[in-house]
Short mmCIF file of C-alpha atoms in Angstrom, two decimals:
data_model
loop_
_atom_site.label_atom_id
_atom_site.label_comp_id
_atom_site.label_asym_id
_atom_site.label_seq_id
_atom_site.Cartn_x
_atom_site.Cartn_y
_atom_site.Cartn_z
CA UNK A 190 14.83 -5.02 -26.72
CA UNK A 191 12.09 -2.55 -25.12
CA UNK A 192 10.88 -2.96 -22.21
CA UNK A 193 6.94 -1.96 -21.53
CA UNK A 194 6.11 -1.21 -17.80
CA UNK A 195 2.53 -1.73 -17.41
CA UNK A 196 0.36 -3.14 -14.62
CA UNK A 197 0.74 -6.85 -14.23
CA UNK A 198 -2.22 -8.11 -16.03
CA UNK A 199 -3.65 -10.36 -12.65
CA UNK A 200 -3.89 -6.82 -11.27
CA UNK A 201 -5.55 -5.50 -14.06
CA UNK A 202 -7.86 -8.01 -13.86
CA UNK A 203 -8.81 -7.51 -10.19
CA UNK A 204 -9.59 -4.19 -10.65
CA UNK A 205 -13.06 -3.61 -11.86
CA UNK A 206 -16.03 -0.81 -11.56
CA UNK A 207 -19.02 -1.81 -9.36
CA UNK A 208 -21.24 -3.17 -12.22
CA UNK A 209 -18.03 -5.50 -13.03
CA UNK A 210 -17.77 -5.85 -9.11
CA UNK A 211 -21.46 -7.42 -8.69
CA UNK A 212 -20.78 -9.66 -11.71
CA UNK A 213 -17.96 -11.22 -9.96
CA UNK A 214 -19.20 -11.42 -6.71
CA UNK A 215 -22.32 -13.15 -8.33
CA UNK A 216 -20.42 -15.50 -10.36
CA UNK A 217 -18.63 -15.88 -6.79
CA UNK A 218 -21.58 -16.82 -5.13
CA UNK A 219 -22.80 -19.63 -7.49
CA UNK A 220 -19.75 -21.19 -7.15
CA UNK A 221 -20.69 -21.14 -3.66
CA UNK A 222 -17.74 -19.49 -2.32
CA UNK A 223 -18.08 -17.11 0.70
CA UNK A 224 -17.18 -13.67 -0.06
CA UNK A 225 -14.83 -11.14 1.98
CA UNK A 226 -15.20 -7.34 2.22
CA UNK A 227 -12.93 -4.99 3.69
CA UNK A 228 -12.23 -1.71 2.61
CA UNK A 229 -9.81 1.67 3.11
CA UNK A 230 -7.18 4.33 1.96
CA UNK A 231 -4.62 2.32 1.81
CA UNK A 232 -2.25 5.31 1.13
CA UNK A 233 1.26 3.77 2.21
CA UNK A 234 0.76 0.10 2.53
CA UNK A 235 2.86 -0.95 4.71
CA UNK A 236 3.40 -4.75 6.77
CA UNK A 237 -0.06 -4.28 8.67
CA UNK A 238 -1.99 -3.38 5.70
CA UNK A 239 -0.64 -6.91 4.08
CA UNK A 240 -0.95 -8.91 7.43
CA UNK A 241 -4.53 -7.08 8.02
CA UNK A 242 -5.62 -8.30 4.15
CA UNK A 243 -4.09 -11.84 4.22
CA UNK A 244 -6.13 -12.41 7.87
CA UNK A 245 -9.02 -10.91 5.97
CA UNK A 246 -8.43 -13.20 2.99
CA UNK A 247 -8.25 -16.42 5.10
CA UNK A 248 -11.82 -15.52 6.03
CA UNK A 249 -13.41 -17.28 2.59
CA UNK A 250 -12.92 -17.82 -0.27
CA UNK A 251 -12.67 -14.40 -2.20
CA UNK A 252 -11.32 -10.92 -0.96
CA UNK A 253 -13.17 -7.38 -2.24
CA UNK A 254 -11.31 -4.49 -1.13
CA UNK A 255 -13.02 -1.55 -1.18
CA UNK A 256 -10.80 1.71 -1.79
CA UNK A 257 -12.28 5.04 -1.33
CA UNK A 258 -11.08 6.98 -4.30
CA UNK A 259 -9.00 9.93 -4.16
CA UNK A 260 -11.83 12.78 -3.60
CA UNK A 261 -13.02 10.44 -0.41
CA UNK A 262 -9.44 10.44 0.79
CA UNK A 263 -8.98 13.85 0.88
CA UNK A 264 -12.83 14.58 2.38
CA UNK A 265 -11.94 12.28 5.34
CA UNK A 266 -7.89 12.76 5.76
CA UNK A 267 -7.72 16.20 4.47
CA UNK A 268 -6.33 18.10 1.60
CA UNK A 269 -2.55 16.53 1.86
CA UNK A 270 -3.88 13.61 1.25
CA UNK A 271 -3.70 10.88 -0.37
CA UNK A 272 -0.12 10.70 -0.96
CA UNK A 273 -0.47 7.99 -4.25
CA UNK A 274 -3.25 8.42 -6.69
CA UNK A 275 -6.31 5.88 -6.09
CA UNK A 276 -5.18 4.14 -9.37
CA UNK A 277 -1.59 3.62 -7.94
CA UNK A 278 -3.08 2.12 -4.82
CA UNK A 279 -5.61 -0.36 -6.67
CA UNK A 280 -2.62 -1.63 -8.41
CA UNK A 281 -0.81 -2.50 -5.74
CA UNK A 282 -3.18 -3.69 -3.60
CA UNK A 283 -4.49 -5.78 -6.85
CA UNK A 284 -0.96 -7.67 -7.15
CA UNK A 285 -1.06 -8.77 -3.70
CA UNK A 286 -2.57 -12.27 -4.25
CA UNK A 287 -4.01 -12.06 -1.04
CA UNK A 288 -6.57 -9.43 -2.60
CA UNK A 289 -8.89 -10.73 -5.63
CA UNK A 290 -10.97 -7.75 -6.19
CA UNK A 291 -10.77 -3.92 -5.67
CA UNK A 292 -13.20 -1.72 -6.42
CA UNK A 293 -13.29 2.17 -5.92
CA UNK A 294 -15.84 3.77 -3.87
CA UNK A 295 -16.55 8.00 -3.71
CA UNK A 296 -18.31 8.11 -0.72
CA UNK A 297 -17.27 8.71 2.50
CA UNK A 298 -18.03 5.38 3.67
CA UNK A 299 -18.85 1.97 2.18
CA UNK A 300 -22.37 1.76 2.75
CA UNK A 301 -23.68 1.84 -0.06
CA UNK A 302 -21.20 -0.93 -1.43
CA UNK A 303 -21.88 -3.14 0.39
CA UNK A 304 -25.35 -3.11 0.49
CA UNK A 305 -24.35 -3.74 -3.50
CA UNK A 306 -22.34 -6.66 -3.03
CA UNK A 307 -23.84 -8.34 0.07
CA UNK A 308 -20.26 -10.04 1.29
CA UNK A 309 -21.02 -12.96 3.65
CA UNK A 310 -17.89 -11.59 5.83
CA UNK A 311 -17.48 -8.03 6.92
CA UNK A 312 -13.67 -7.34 8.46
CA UNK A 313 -12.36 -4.38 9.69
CA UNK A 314 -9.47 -3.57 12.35
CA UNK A 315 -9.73 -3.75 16.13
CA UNK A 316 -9.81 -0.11 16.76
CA UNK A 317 -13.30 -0.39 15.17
CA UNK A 318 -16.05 -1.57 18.07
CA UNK A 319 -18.37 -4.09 16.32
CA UNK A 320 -21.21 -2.48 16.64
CA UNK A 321 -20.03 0.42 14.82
CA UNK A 322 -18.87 -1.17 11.54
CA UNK A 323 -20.10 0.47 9.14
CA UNK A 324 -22.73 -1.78 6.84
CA UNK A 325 -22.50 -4.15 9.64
CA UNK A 326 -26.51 -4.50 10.29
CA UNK A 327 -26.45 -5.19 6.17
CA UNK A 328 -24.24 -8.01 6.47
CA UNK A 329 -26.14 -9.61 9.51
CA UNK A 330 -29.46 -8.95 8.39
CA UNK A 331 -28.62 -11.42 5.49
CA UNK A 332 -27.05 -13.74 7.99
CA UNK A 333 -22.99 -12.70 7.51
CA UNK A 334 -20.87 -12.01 10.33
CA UNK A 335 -18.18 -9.09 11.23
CA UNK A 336 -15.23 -9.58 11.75
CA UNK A 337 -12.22 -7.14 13.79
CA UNK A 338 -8.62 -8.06 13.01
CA UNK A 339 -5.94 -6.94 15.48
CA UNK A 340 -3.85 -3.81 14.31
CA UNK A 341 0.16 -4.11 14.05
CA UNK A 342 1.38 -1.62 16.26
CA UNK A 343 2.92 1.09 15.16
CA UNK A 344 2.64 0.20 11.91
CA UNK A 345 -0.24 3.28 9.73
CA UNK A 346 0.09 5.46 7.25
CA UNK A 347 -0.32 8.68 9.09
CA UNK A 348 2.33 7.57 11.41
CA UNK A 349 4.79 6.69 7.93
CA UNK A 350 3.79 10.51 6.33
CA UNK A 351 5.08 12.34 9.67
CA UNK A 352 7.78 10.17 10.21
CA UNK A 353 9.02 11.54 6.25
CA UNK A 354 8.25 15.22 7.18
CA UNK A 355 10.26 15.26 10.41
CA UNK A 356 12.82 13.67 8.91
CA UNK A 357 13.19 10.79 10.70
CA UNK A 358 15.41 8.55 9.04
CA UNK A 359 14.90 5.57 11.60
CA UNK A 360 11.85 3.21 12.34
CA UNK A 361 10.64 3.78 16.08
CA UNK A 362 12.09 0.88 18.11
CA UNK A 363 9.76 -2.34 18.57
CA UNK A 364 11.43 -2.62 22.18
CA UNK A 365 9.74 -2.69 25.23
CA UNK A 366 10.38 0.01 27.62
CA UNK A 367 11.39 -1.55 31.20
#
């Protein structure tokens, strides 16, 4: 017997363009269910990036995660990154079932998005002051709300990549120093 590796096909299905993205989040809103928008890198996910999303998720009723693509990555994070490829990451952030849509975005920052897809719920993590979100007076202005989520500390990305190149083999300690 072969065996085919290919992305799960509920992750397929989550993953869509922006035309396919409005669509759904249309066909969301007549069914009158409140849309959630969050968006990212997500380069290593990692246990805050799934505890960040399933907060996010329990929002509404329907999760978009927008992912800046791989050219945005590397504008904002530098040339070393990102470490997967932005179709690697939009699979696995499309097989959490947390997540229900991703969409890719090349700009630096999701603006533009969504002021496309007018989520009733903006979220994005603590270390972001509400009044800077970005497309935060878009989501208000049509009567959403924003949303921070507490961070997991010591739990990022960045903080995974240099713990690989120094060679760390060990996860810093969760203790609390007396």
């Amino acid at each position: 017997m072969e065996i085919i590796l290919s992305v799960p096909r509920n992750a397929a299905d989550k993953i869509l363009g922006r035309a396919g993205a409005r669509e759904r989040v249309q066909e969301w809103r007549n069914q009158q269910r409140r849309v959630v928008f969050t968006n990212g890198c997500f380069d290593l996910l990692h246990p805050g990036h799934v505890r960040y999303l399933a907060a996010a998720r329990r929002l509404g009723d329907a999760l978009v995660v927008g992912l800046n693509t791989d050219a945005s990555v590397r504008r904002i994070k530098g040339p070393q990154r990102p470490i997967q490829s932005e179709a690697a990451r939009a699979e696995v952030l499309a097989s959490l079932e947390c997540v229900d849509l991703v969409v890719l975005f090349d700009e630096n920052d999701p603006a533009a998005l969504i002021a496309e897809l007018q989520p009733q719920v903006l979220v994005k993590g603590a270390d972001w002051a509400k009044d800077k979100v970005i497309g935060r007076e878009t989501v208000e202005a049509a009567g959403g709300q924003v949303v921070t989520i507490p961070l997991v500390e010591g739990e990022s990305s960045t903080h995974l990549i240099e713990r690989i190149l120094s060679g760390q083999n060990q996860p810093p300690s969760k203790e609390k120093k007396a």
